[in-house]
Amino acid sequence: MDMTMMRLRREDPRVVGSFRLHRRLGAGGMGVVYLGSDRKGQRVALKVIRPDLAEDQEFRSRFAREVSAARRIRGGCTARLVAADLEAERPWFATQYVPGPSLHDKVAEEGPLTAAEVAAVGAALSEGLVAVHEAGVVHRDLKPSNILLSPKGPRIIDFGIAWATGASTLTHVGTAVGSPGFLAPEQVRGAAVTPATDVFALGATLSYAATGDSPFGHGSSEVMLYRVVHEEAHLRGVPDALAPLVRACLAKDPEERPSTLQLSLRLKEIAARETQHPGSTRGSGQREVIERPTGRLAEQYAEQATQQRPVTPAPRGRRRPEAAAP
């Protein structure tokens, strides 16, 4: 979703619920996101469903799921839900406004992040996904443009196709919903979606953050989906300190991927080491061996979880336009 602020258009509403709208923040497949404020001046990102979709009960249900997911998730990993009206002629909901660029825009404008920054962002996102999954939600469309880099840390946004664990599938069998290049193989095949699906997407996202490119290259949707299922990810340019863990996230078999808790712990270790000794594992010609087990073998290590907060990278480079959560 494009998060560049734009003036309101003639057809845009000026008031929705108790919120006055000021600018367009972007438009996506489901609707338009506006910058708004309440009577106290609190800024919100307010998403209004498209008029044509408002008449479609399937899309209304999908929108309701997004609101339901936002209500269940606790913690600072997402934008807090402020208000919603699912029965309105055009359903809408408002979330806390999150200032900051998307991960996609930051990398596109300033280049790849350092190993320490990638690890720090990844640790925070992994910890955030723990909260998402504990709420019984699978995001299903995690990607760089759905991650905002706020001053308080990264925030995961756009739960428009999120899937409640245990609920019936949201798509027809064999139909993939999400973004090619960040979809997991099981999504492409129309198989069961689990928290491991988000781990795959996080691995692809971290690869992008480190290199500025998708680990599955470029091409049509069909080509990208084929590569996701049948070809190994290309991690050239991913720092040696991160490559083994990213590769584990991108395992074709969901059972072989690390859990979000394991990722959070491991990435915190890498972030701390790379901050103290930048590039200490680069140029050796050999990949660092993962010192912690992943996938099904990591249950004991997961029990060693600490209460450390994730390290977040300090902002650098020129100031960028603000963005908001839909």
Coordinates of C-alpha atoms in Angstrom, one line a residue:
M1 CA 0.0 0.0 0.0
D2 CA 1.4 3.4 -1.0
M3 CA 1.8 5.5 2.2
T4 CA 2.6 8.9 0.6
M5 CA 0.3 11.6 2.0
M6 CA -2.0 13.1 -0.5
R7 CA -4.8 15.8 -0.4
L8 CA -8.3 14.6 0.0
R9 CA -10.1 14.2 -3.3
R10 CA -13.5 15.5 -4.2
E11 CA -15.2 12.1 -3.6
D12 CA -13.5 11.5 -0.3
P13 CA -15.5 12.0 2.9
R14 CA -14.6 14.8 5.3
V15 CA -16.0 13.2 8.4
V16 CA -16.2 9.5 9.4
G17 CA -17.8 8.7 12.7
S18 CA -16.4 11.1 15.2
F19 CA -13.2 11.7 13.2
R20 CA -12.3 14.5 10.9
L21 CA -10.3 13.5 7.9
H22 CA -7.3 15.6 6.7
R23 CA -5.3 13.6 4.1
R24 CA -5.1 10.4 2.2
L25 CA -2.4 8.1 3.4
G26 CA -2.8 5.5 0.7
A27 CA -5.1 3.1 -1.1
G28 CA -5.0 -0.7 -1.2
G29 CA -7.1 -3.5 -2.5
M30 CA -9.7 -3.2 0.3
G31 CA -10.1 0.6 0.6
V32 CA -8.6 3.9 1.3
V33 CA -6.6 5.0 4.4
Y34 CA -6.9 8.5 5.7
L35 CA -5.1 10.6 8.3
G36 CA -7.8 11.7 10.7
S37 CA -8.2 13.2 14.2
D38 CA -10.7 13.1 17.0
R39 CA -12.1 16.0 19.0
K40 CA -9.1 15.8 21.3
G41 CA -6.7 16.1 18.4
Q42 CA -5.5 12.4 18.6
R43 CA -4.3 11.4 15.2
V44 CA -5.5 8.1 13.7
A45 CA -5.1 6.1 10.5
L46 CA -8.7 5.4 9.3
K47 CA -9.4 2.8 6.7
V48 CA -12.7 2.9 4.8
I49 CA -13.8 0.0 2.6
R50 CA -14.3 0.7 -1.1
P51 CA -18.0 1.4 -2.1
D52 CA -18.1 -1.5 -4.5
L53 CA -16.7 -3.9 -1.9
A54 CA -19.1 -2.6 0.8
E55 CA -21.9 -4.4 -1.1
D56 CA -20.0 -7.7 -1.1
Q57 CA -20.7 -9.7 2.0
E58 CA -17.5 -11.7 1.5
F59 CA -15.4 -8.6 1.6
R60 CA -17.4 -7.3 4.6
S61 CA -16.6 -10.5 6.4
R62 CA -12.9 -10.1 5.5
F63 CA -12.9 -6.6 6.8
A64 CA -14.6 -7.7 10.0
R65 CA -11.8 -10.3 10.4
E66 CA -9.2 -7.6 10.2
V67 CA -10.9 -5.7 12.9
S68 CA -11.3 -8.8 15.0
A69 CA -7.6 -9.6 14.6
A70 CA -6.6 -6.0 15.6
R71 CA -8.8 -6.3 18.8
R72 CA -7.2 -9.6 19.9
I73 CA -3.5 -8.7 19.6
R74 CA -1.8 -7.2 22.6
G75 CA 1.5 -5.5 22.9
G76 CA 3.3 -2.8 21.0
C77 CA 4.0 -4.7 17.8
T78 CA 0.9 -3.4 16.0
A79 CA -1.1 -0.1 15.8
R80 CA -3.7 0.0 18.6
L81 CA -7.4 -0.2 17.4
V82 CA -9.2 3.0 18.4
A83 CA -12.7 2.7 16.9
A84 CA -14.7 0.8 14.2
D85 CA -18.1 0.6 12.7
L86 CA -18.7 -2.6 10.8
E87 CA -22.4 -1.9 10.2
A88 CA -21.8 1.4 8.4
E89 CA -22.8 1.8 4.7
R90 CA -19.0 1.8 4.1
P91 CA -17.5 -0.1 7.0
W92 CA -14.4 1.5 8.6
F93 CA -12.0 1.3 11.5
A94 CA -9.4 3.6 13.0
T95 CA -6.1 2.7 14.5
Q96 CA -3.4 4.6 16.3
Y97 CA -1.3 6.7 13.8
V98 CA 2.2 5.4 13.5
P99 CA 4.8 7.9 12.2
G100 CA 7.7 6.5 10.2
P101 CA 8.6 5.0 6.8
S102 CA 7.8 1.5 5.8
L103 CA 10.8 -0.9 5.7
H104 CA 10.3 -1.1 2.0
D105 CA 10.6 2.6 1.5
K106 CA 13.6 3.0 3.9
V107 CA 15.6 0.4 2.0
A108 CA 14.6 1.7 -1.4
E109 CA 15.6 5.2 -0.4
E110 CA 18.7 4.6 1.7
G111 CA 19.9 1.2 0.7
P112 CA 20.2 -2.1 2.7
L113 CA 20.4 -2.1 6.5
T114 CA 23.5 -3.2 8.3
A115 CA 23.7 -6.6 9.9
A116 CA 23.1 -5.2 13.3
E117 CA 20.1 -3.2 12.1
V118 CA 18.6 -6.2 10.3
A119 CA 19.0 -8.3 13.4
A120 CA 17.5 -5.7 15.7
V121 CA 14.5 -5.2 13.5
G122 CA 14.1 -8.9 13.0
A123 CA 14.2 -9.5 16.8
A124 CA 11.5 -6.9 17.4
L125 CA 9.3 -8.3 14.6
S126 CA 9.8 -11.9 15.9
E127 CA 8.8 -10.8 19.3
G128 CA 5.8 -9.0 17.8
L129 CA 4.8 -12.1 15.9
V130 CA 4.8 -14.1 19.2
A131 CA 2.0 -11.8 20.4
V132 CA 0.2 -12.1 17.1
H133 CA 0.3 -15.9 17.1
E134 CA -0.6 -16.0 20.8
A135 CA -3.8 -14.2 19.9
G136 CA -4.6 -17.0 17.5
V137 CA -3.9 -15.0 14.4
V138 CA -1.6 -15.7 11.3
H139 CA -0.8 -12.5 9.4
R140 CA -0.4 -14.2 6.0
D141 CA 0.9 -11.1 4.2
L142 CA 4.0 -10.0 6.1
K143 CA 6.3 -8.1 3.8
P144 CA 8.5 -4.9 3.9
S145 CA 5.7 -2.6 3.0
N146 CA 3.6 -3.9 5.9
I147 CA 6.2 -3.0 8.4
L148 CA 6.5 0.6 9.7
L149 CA 9.7 1.8 11.3
S150 CA 8.4 4.0 14.1
P151 CA 10.6 5.9 16.6
K152 CA 9.6 3.3 19.2
G153 CA 10.4 0.3 17.0
P154 CA 8.9 -1.6 14.0
R155 CA 5.1 -2.0 13.8
I156 CA 3.3 -4.7 11.8
I157 CA 0.3 -3.4 9.9
D158 CA -2.4 -4.5 7.4
F159 CA -4.1 -7.6 8.8
G160 CA -6.6 -7.5 5.9
I161 CA -6.1 -11.2 5.0
A162 CA -5.1 -12.4 8.5
W163 CA -6.4 -15.8 9.4
A164 CA -7.7 -16.9 12.7
T165 CA -6.1 -20.1 13.8
G166 CA -8.7 -22.9 13.6
A167 CA -11.0 -20.9 11.3
S168 CA -12.1 -22.1 7.9
T169 CA -9.8 -21.0 5.0
L170 CA -10.3 -17.6 3.6
T171 CA -9.6 -18.6 0.1
H172 CA -10.6 -21.2 -2.4
V173 CA -8.4 -24.3 -2.5
G174 CA -5.3 -23.6 -4.6
T175 CA -5.8 -19.9 -4.6
A176 CA -2.9 -17.9 -3.0
V177 CA -3.6 -14.7 -1.2
G178 CA -0.7 -12.5 -0.4
S179 CA 2.4 -11.1 -2.1
P180 CA 4.5 -13.2 -4.5
G181 CA 8.1 -13.5 -3.2
F182 CA 6.9 -13.4 0.4
L183 CA 4.3 -16.1 0.3
A184 CA 5.2 -19.4 1.9
P185 CA 5.2 -22.6 -0.2
E186 CA 2.1 -23.9 1.7
Q187 CA 0.2 -20.8 0.8
V188 CA 1.0 -21.3 -2.9
R189 CA -0.2 -24.9 -2.7
G190 CA -3.4 -24.0 -0.8
A191 CA -2.3 -26.1 2.2
A192 CA -2.8 -25.3 5.9
V193 CA -1.6 -22.0 7.1
T194 CA 0.2 -21.8 10.5
P195 CA 2.5 -19.5 12.4
A196 CA 5.3 -21.0 10.4
T197 CA 3.9 -19.3 7.4
D198 CA 4.7 -15.9 8.9
V199 CA 8.2 -17.1 9.7
F200 CA 8.8 -17.8 6.0
A201 CA 7.6 -14.3 5.2
L202 CA 9.8 -12.8 7.9
G203 CA 12.8 -14.6 6.5
A204 CA 12.1 -13.2 3.0
T205 CA 11.6 -9.7 4.6
L206 CA 14.9 -9.9 6.4
S207 CA 16.7 -10.9 3.2
Y208 CA 15.2 -7.8 1.5
A209 CA 16.3 -5.6 4.4
A210 CA 19.8 -6.9 4.1
T211 CA 20.1 -6.8 0.3
G212 CA 17.4 -4.6 -1.1
D213 CA 16.1 -7.4 -3.2
S214 CA 13.7 -10.4 -2.9
P215 CA 15.4 -13.7 -2.2
F216 CA 13.4 -15.1 -5.2
G217 CA 14.3 -12.4 -7.7
H218 CA 11.9 -10.7 -10.0
G219 CA 9.3 -11.8 -12.5
S220 CA 5.6 -12.4 -13.1
S221 CA 3.5 -13.7 -10.2
E222 CA 3.5 -17.1 -11.8
V223 CA 7.3 -17.2 -12.0
M224 CA 7.7 -15.9 -8.5
L225 CA 5.3 -18.5 -7.0
Y226 CA 7.1 -21.3 -8.9
R227 CA 10.4 -20.3 -7.5
V228 CA 9.0 -20.1 -3.9
V229 CA 7.8 -23.7 -4.2
H230 CA 10.6 -25.3 -6.3
E231 CA 13.8 -23.3 -6.0
E232 CA 16.1 -22.4 -3.1
A233 CA 16.3 -18.8 -2.0
H234 CA 19.2 -16.7 -3.2
L235 CA 20.8 -15.1 -0.2
R236 CA 23.8 -13.5 -1.9
G237 CA 24.5 -10.2 0.0
V238 CA 23.0 -11.4 3.2
P239 CA 25.6 -11.0 6.0
D240 CA 27.2 -14.2 7.1
A241 CA 26.0 -13.6 10.7
L242 CA 22.4 -13.7 9.4
A243 CA 22.4 -16.0 6.4
P244 CA 22.0 -19.4 8.2
L245 CA 19.1 -18.2 10.3
V246 CA 17.4 -16.5 7.3
R247 CA 17.9 -19.7 5.3
A248 CA 16.3 -21.7 8.1
C249 CA 13.3 -19.4 8.0
L250 CA 12.9 -20.1 4.3
A251 CA 12.8 -23.9 4.6
K252 CA 10.2 -25.4 2.3
D253 CA 8.9 -27.6 5.1
P254 CA 7.1 -25.5 7.7
E255 CA 8.2 -28.0 10.4
E256 CA 11.8 -27.2 9.7
R257 CA 11.5 -23.5 10.3
P258 CA 12.4 -21.9 13.7
S259 CA 9.7 -20.6 15.9
T260 CA 9.2 -16.8 16.4
L261 CA 10.5 -17.2 20.0
Q262 CA 13.6 -18.9 18.8
L263 CA 14.1 -16.2 16.2
S264 CA 13.7 -13.5 18.7
L265 CA 16.3 -14.9 21.0
R266 CA 18.8 -15.7 18.3
L267 CA 18.4 -12.3 16.5
K268 CA 18.9 -10.5 19.8
E269 CA 22.3 -12.3 20.2
I270 CA 23.3 -11.4 16.7
A271 CA 22.2 -7.8 17.1
A272 CA 24.3 -7.4 20.3
R273 CA 27.4 -9.0 18.8
E274 CA 27.2 -7.1 15.5
T275 CA 26.7 -3.8 17.3
Q276 CA 29.9 -4.4 19.3
H277 CA 31.9 -6.0 16.5
P278 CA 30.4 -4.9 13.1
G279 CA 31.2 -7.3 10.3
S280 CA 33.1 -9.7 12.5
T281 CA 31.8 -12.7 10.6
R282 CA 32.1 -11.2 7.1
G283 CA 34.8 -12.0 4.6
S284 CA 35.7 -15.4 6.1
G285 CA 34.5 -17.3 3.1
Q286 CA 32.5 -19.5 5.4
R287 CA 29.0 -19.2 6.7
E288 CA 28.5 -19.0 10.5
V289 CA 27.2 -22.2 11.9
I290 CA 23.9 -21.8 13.7
E291 CA 24.7 -22.4 17.4
R292 CA 21.1 -23.0 18.3
P293 CA 18.7 -25.7 17.0
T294 CA 15.8 -24.7 14.8
G295 CA 12.4 -26.3 13.9
R296 CA 11.4 -29.4 15.8
L297 CA 14.7 -29.7 17.6
A298 CA 14.5 -26.4 19.4
E299 CA 12.0 -27.0 22.1
Q300 CA 14.5 -27.0 25.0
Y301 CA 16.2 -23.9 23.7
A302 CA 12.9 -22.1 23.5
E303 CA 12.4 -22.6 27.2
Q304 CA 15.4 -20.4 27.9
A305 CA 13.5 -17.3 26.8
T306 CA 14.6 -14.1 28.5
Q307 CA 12.7 -11.0 29.2
Q308 CA 15.0 -8.7 27.3
R309 CA 13.5 -6.1 25.1
P310 CA 14.6 -6.1 21.5
V311 CA 17.2 -3.6 20.4
T312 CA 16.0 -1.2 17.7
P313 CA 18.3 0.6 15.3
A314 CA 18.7 4.3 15.7
P315 CA 17.4 6.3 12.7
R316 CA 20.0 7.4 10.2
G317 CA 20.2 9.4 7.0
R318 CA 17.9 12.1 5.9
R319 CA 14.4 12.6 7.3
R320 CA 11.7 10.8 5.4
P321 CA 7.9 11.4 5.0
E322 CA 5.8 9.9 7.7
A323 CA 3.6 6.9 7.1
A324 CA 0.7 5.4 8.9
A325 CA -0.9 2.1 9.7
P326 CA -4.0 1.1 7.8

